[in-house]
Tab-separated table of C-alpha atoms and ligand atoms in Angstrom:
chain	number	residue	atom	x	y	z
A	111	UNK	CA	-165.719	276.415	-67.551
A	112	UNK	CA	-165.163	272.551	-68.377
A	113	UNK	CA	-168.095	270.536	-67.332
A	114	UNK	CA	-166.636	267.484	-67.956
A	115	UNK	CA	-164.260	267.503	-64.946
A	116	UNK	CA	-165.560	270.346	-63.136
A	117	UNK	CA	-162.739	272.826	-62.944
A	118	UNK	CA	-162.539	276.427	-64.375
A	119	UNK	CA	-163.625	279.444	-61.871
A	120	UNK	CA	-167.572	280.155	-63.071
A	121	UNK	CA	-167.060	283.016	-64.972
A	122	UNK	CA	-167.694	281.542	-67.816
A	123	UNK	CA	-170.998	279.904	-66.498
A	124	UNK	CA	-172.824	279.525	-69.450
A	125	UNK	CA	-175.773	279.072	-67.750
A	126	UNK	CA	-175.226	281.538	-65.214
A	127	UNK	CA	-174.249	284.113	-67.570
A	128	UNK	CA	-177.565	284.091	-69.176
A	129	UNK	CA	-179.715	284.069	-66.317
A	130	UNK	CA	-178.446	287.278	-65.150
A	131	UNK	CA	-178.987	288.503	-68.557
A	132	UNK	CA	-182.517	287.340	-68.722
A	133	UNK	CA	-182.859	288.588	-65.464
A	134	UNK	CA	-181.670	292.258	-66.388
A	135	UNK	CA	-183.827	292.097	-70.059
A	136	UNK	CA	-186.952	291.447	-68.242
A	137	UNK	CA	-189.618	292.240	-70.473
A	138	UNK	CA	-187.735	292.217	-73.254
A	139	UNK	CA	-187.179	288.789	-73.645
A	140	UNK	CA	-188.950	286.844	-76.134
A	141	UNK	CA	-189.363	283.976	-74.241
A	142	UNK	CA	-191.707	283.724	-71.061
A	143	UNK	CA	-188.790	282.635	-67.927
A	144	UNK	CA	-190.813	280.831	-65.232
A	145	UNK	CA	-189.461	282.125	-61.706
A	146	UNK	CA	-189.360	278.315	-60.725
A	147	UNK	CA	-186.944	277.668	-62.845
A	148	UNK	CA	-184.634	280.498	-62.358
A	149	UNK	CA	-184.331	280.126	-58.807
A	150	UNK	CA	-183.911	275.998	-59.631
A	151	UNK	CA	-180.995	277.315	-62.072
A	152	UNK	CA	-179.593	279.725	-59.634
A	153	UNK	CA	-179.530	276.781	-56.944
A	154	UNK	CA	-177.484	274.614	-59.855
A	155	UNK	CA	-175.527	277.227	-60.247
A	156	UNK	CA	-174.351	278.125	-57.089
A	157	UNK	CA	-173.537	274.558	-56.091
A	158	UNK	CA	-171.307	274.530	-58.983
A	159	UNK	CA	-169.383	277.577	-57.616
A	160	UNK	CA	-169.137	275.728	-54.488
A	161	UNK	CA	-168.151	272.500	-55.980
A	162	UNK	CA	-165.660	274.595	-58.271
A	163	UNK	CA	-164.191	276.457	-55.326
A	164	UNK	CA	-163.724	273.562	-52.996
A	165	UNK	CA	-162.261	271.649	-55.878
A	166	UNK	CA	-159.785	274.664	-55.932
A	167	UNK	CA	-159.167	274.694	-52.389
A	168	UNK	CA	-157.997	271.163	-52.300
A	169	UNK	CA	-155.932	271.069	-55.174
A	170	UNK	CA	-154.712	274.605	-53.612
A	171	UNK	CA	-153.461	271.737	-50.305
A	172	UNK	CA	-151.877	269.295	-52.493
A	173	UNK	CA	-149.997	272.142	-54.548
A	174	UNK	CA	-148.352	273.416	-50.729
A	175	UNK	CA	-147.268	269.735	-50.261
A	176	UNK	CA	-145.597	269.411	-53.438
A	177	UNK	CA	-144.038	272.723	-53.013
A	178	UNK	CA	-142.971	272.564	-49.782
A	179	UNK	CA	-141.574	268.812	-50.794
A	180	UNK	CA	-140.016	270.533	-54.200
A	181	UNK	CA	-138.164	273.437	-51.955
A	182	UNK	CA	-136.906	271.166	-49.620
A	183	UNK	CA	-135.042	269.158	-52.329
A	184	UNK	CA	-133.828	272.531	-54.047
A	185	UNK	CA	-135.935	270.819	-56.969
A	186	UNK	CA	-136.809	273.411	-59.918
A	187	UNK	CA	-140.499	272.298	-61.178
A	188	UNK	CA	-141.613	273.595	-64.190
A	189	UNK	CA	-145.362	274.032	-65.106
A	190	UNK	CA	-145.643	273.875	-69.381
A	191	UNK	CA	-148.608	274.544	-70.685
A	192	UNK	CA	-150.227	275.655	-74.162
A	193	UNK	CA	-152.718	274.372	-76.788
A	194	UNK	CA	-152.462	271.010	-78.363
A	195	UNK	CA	-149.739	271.186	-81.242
A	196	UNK	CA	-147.427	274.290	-79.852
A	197	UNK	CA	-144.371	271.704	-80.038
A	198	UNK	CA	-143.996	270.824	-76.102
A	199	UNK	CA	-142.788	267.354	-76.127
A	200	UNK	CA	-140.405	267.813	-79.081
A	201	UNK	CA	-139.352	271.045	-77.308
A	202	UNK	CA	-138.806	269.007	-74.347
A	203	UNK	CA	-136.645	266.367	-76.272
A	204	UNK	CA	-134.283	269.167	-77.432
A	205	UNK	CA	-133.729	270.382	-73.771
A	206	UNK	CA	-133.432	266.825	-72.247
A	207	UNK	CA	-131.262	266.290	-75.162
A	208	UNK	CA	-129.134	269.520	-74.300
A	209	UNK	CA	-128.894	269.208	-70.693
A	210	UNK	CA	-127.908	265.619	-70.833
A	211	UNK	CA	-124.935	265.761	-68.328
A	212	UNK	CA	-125.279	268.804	-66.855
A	213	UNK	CA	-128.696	268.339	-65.025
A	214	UNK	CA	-130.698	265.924	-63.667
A	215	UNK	CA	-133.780	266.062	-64.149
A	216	UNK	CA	-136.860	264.209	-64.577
A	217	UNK	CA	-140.343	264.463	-66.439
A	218	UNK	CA	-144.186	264.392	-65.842
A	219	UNK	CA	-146.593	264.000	-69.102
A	220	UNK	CA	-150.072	264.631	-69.066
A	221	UNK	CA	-152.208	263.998	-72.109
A	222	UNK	CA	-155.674	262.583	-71.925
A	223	UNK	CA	-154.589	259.382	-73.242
A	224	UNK	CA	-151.471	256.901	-74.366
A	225	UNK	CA	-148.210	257.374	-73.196
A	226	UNK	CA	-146.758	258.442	-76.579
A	227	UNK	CA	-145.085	261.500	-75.159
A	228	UNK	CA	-143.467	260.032	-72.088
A	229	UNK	CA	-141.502	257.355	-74.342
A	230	UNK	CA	-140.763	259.785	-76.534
A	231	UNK	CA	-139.260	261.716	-73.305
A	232	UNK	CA	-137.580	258.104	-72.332
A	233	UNK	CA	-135.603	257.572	-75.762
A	234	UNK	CA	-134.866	261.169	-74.708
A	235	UNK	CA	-132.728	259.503	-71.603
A	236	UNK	CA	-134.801	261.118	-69.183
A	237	UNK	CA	-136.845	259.251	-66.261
A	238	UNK	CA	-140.612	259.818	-67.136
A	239	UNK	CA	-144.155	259.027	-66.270
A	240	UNK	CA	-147.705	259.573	-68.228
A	241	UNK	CA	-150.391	260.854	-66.432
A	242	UNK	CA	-153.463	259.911	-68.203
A	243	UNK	CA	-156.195	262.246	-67.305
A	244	UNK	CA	-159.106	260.244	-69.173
A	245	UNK	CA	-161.665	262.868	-69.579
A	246	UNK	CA	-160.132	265.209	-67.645
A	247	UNK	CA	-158.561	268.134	-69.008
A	248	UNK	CA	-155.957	269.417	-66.992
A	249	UNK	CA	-153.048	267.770	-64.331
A	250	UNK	CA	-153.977	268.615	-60.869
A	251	UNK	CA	-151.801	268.928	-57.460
A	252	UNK	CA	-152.733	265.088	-56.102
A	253	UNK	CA	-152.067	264.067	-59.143
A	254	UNK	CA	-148.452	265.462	-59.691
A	255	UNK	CA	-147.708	264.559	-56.196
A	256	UNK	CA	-148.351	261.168	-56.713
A	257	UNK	CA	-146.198	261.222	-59.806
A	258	UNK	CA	-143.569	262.782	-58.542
A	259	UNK	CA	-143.438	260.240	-55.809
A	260	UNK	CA	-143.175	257.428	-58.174
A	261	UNK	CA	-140.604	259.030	-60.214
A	262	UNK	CA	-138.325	259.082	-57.139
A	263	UNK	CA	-136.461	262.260	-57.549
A	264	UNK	CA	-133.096	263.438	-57.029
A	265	UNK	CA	-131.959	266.313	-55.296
A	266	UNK	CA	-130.906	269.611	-57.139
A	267	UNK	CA	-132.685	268.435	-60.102
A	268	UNK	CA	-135.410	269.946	-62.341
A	269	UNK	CA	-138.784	268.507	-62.889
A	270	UNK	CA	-140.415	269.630	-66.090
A	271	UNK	CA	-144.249	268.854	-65.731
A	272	UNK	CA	-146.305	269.062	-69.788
A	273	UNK	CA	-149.284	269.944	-68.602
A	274	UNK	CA	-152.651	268.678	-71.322
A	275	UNK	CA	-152.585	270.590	-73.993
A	276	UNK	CA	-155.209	273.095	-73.196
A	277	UNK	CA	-155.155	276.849	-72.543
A	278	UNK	CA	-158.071	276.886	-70.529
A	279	UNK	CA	-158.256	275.106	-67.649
A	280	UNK	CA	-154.515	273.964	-66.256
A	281	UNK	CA	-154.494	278.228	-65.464
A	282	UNK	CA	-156.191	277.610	-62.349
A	283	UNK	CA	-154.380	274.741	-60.928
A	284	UNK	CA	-151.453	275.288	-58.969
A	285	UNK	CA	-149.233	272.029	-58.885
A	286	UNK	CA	-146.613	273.372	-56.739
A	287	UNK	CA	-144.273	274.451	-59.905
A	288	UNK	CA	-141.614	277.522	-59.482
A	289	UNK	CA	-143.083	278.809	-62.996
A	290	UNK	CA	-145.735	278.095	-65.342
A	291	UNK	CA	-144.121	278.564	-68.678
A	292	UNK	CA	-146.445	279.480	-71.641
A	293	UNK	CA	-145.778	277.602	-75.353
A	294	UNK	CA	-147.541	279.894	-78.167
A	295	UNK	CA	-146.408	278.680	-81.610
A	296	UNK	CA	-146.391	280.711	-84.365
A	297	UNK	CA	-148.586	278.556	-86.732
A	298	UNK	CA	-151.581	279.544	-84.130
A	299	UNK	CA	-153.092	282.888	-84.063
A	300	UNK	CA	-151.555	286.366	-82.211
A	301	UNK	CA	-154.139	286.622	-80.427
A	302	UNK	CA	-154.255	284.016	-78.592
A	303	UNK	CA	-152.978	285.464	-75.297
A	304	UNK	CA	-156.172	288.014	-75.673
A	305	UNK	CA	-158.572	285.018	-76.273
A	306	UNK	CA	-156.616	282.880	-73.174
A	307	UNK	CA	-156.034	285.670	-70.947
A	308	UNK	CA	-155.901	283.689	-67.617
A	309	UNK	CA	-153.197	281.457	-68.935
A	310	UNK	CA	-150.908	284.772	-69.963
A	311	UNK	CA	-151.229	285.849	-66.700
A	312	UNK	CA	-150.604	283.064	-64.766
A	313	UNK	CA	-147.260	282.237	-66.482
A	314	UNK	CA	-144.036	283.536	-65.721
A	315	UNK	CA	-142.745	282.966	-69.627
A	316	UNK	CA	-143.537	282.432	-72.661
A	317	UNK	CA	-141.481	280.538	-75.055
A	318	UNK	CA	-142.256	281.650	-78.858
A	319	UNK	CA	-141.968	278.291	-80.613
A	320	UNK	CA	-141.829	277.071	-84.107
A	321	UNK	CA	-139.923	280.489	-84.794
A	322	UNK	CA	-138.272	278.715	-88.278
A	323	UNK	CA	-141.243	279.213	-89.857
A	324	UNK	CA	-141.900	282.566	-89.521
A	325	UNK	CA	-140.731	283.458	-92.934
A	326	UNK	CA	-143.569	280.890	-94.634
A	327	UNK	CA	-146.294	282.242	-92.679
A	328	UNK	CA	-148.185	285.356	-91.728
A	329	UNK	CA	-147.684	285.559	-88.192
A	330	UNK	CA	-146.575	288.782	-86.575
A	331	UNK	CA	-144.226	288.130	-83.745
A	332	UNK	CA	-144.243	291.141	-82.244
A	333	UNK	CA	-147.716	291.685	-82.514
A	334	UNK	CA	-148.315	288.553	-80.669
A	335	UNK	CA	-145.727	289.607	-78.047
A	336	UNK	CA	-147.963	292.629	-77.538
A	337	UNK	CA	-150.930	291.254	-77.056
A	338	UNK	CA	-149.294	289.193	-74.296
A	339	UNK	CA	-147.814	291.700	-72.571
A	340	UNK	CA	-151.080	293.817	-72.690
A	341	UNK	CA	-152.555	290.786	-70.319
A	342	UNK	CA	-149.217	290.326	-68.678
A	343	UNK	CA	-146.694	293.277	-68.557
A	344	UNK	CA	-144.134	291.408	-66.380
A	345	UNK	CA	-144.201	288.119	-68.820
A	346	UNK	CA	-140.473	287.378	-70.257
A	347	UNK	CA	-140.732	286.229	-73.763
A	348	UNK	CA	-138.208	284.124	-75.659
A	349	UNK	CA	-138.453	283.611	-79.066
A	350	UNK	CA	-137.503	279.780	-80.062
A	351	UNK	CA	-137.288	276.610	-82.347
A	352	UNK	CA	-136.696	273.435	-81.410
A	353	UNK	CA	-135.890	272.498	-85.008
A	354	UNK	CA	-133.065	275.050	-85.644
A	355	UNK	CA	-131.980	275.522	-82.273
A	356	UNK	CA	-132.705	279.101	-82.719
A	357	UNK	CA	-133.348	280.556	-78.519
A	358	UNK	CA	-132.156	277.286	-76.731
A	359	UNK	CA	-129.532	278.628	-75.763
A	360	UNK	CA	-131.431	281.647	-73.498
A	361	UNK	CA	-134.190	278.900	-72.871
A	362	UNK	CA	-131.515	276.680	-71.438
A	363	UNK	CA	-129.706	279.510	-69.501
A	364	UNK	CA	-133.235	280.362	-68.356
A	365	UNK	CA	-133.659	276.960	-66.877
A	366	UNK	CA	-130.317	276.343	-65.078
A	367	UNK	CA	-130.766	279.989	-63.074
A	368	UNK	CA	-133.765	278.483	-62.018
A	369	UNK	CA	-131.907	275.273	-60.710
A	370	UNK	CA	-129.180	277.641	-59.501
A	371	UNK	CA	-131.858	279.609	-57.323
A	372	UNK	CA	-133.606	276.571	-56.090
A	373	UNK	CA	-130.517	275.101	-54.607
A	374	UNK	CA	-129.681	278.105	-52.867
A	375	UNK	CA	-132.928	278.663	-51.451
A	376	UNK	CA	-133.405	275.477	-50.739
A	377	UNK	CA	-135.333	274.949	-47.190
A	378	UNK	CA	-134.633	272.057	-45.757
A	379	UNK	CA	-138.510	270.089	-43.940
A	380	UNK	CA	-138.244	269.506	-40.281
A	381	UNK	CA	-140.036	266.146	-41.618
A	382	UNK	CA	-137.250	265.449	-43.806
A	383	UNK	CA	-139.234	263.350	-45.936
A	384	UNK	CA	-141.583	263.991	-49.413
A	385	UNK	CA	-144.863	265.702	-47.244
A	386	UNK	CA	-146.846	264.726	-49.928
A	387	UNK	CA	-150.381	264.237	-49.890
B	117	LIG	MG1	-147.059	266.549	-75.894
């Protein structure tokens, strides 16, 4: 759980997690526990779950705007997320870069701070905005909608949202995206999708990156694969590198059946306008 900006789903209470095991070592314990101050901590604690899950529920509201306002406009959003240094934003260049003149499209950057990545998405010749979270560590649905709305969209495009880089927390927010697509790069560890299982599970893909350098480094592809399909059996992988152009190609197909899709399922709001929040 992230303390700093409250979101996360209390499983990972630190404090929670060793009351109840305090609780269940009883006499055990080599410290005396005052019963004052474990029912104090277990009043914390449960206004923390509260806080967390109607945090949830409202970013759960904005996430049905956005995606009601996304189908509406056959717009295909994508959700990337991953740790910091998987290669997003040059990943991102490569497919702007690639699709330049067959899609629209537009881009959302989140990082903590500077907009570095959305002018490096801008020389790309795609529209962007930065979404500086400050401390926070993770985009959320208000957020995204309010982007989006300043980004002034076209219809039939694709929005490609880089989440903060952080495997942690963005799992739990819905922003309203079609997919959240998983980075992994292969200069990180296999088992990462073991260590981040919420993440693996909540994507739809993952994208393999910084494949080139497989033969300089001891990183076991398919191993890695494995583990992610152990969290996530239905998870399409695709193995890429945004230096050789290895996988862009599938990548790219990947992305226009998406846009494809979204046109044709496109549901028009009786509103007619954005229905954001
Ligand atoms: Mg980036």
């Amino acid at each position: 759980m992230c303390m700093t900006c409250g979101c996360g789903n209390g499983q990972a209470l630190i404090g929670g997690q060793a009351l109840r095991q305090q609780r269940k070592a009883g006499g055990a314990l080599r410290f005396r526990v005052h019963k004052a101050d474990v029912q104090a901590a277990e009043v914390s604690v449960s206004r923390i779950v509260k806080l967390e899950q109607d945090l949830l529920a409202k970013n759960n509201g904005y996430a049905e705007a956005n995606r009601r306002y996304l189908s509406a406009q056959g717009i295909f959003a994508l959700n990337l997320v991953s740790s910091p240094g998987s290669g997003k934003t040059a990943l991102l260049v490569k497919t702007i870069e690639a699709l330049h003149g067959q899609q629209p499209l537009a881009v959302i950057e989140g990082d903590q701070q500077t907009d570095n990545d959305a002018a490096r998405i801008r020389a790309a010749g795609a529209p962007a905005i930065q979404i500086n979270t400050g401390k926070g560590c993770h985009l959320d649905a208000q957020m995204v909608g309010q982007a989006m709305q300043r980004l002034d969209l076209q219809d039939d495009s694709l929005l490609l949202i880089e989440n903060v880089g952080n495997l942690v927390c963005p799992a739990s927010f819905d922003l309203g995206e079609a997919h959240k697509v998983v980075i992994l790069s292969v200069t990180e560890g296999e088992d990462k999708p073991l260590k981040y299982p919420d993440m693996f599970r909540a994507a739809d893909l993952m994208l393999l990156n910084k494949c080139d350098l497989l033969p300089h480094l001891d990183f076991d592809a398919g191993l890695a694969i494995e583990y992610a399909r152990r969290i996530n059996p239905e998870l399409q992988v695709i193995r890429i590198s945004a230096t050789s152009g290895a996988g862009m190609a599938e990548w790219l197909e990947w992305i226009k059946d998406g846009c494809r899709n979204a046109v044709a399922a496109k549901i028009p709001s009786p509103a007619g306008g954005r229905g954001l929040g």
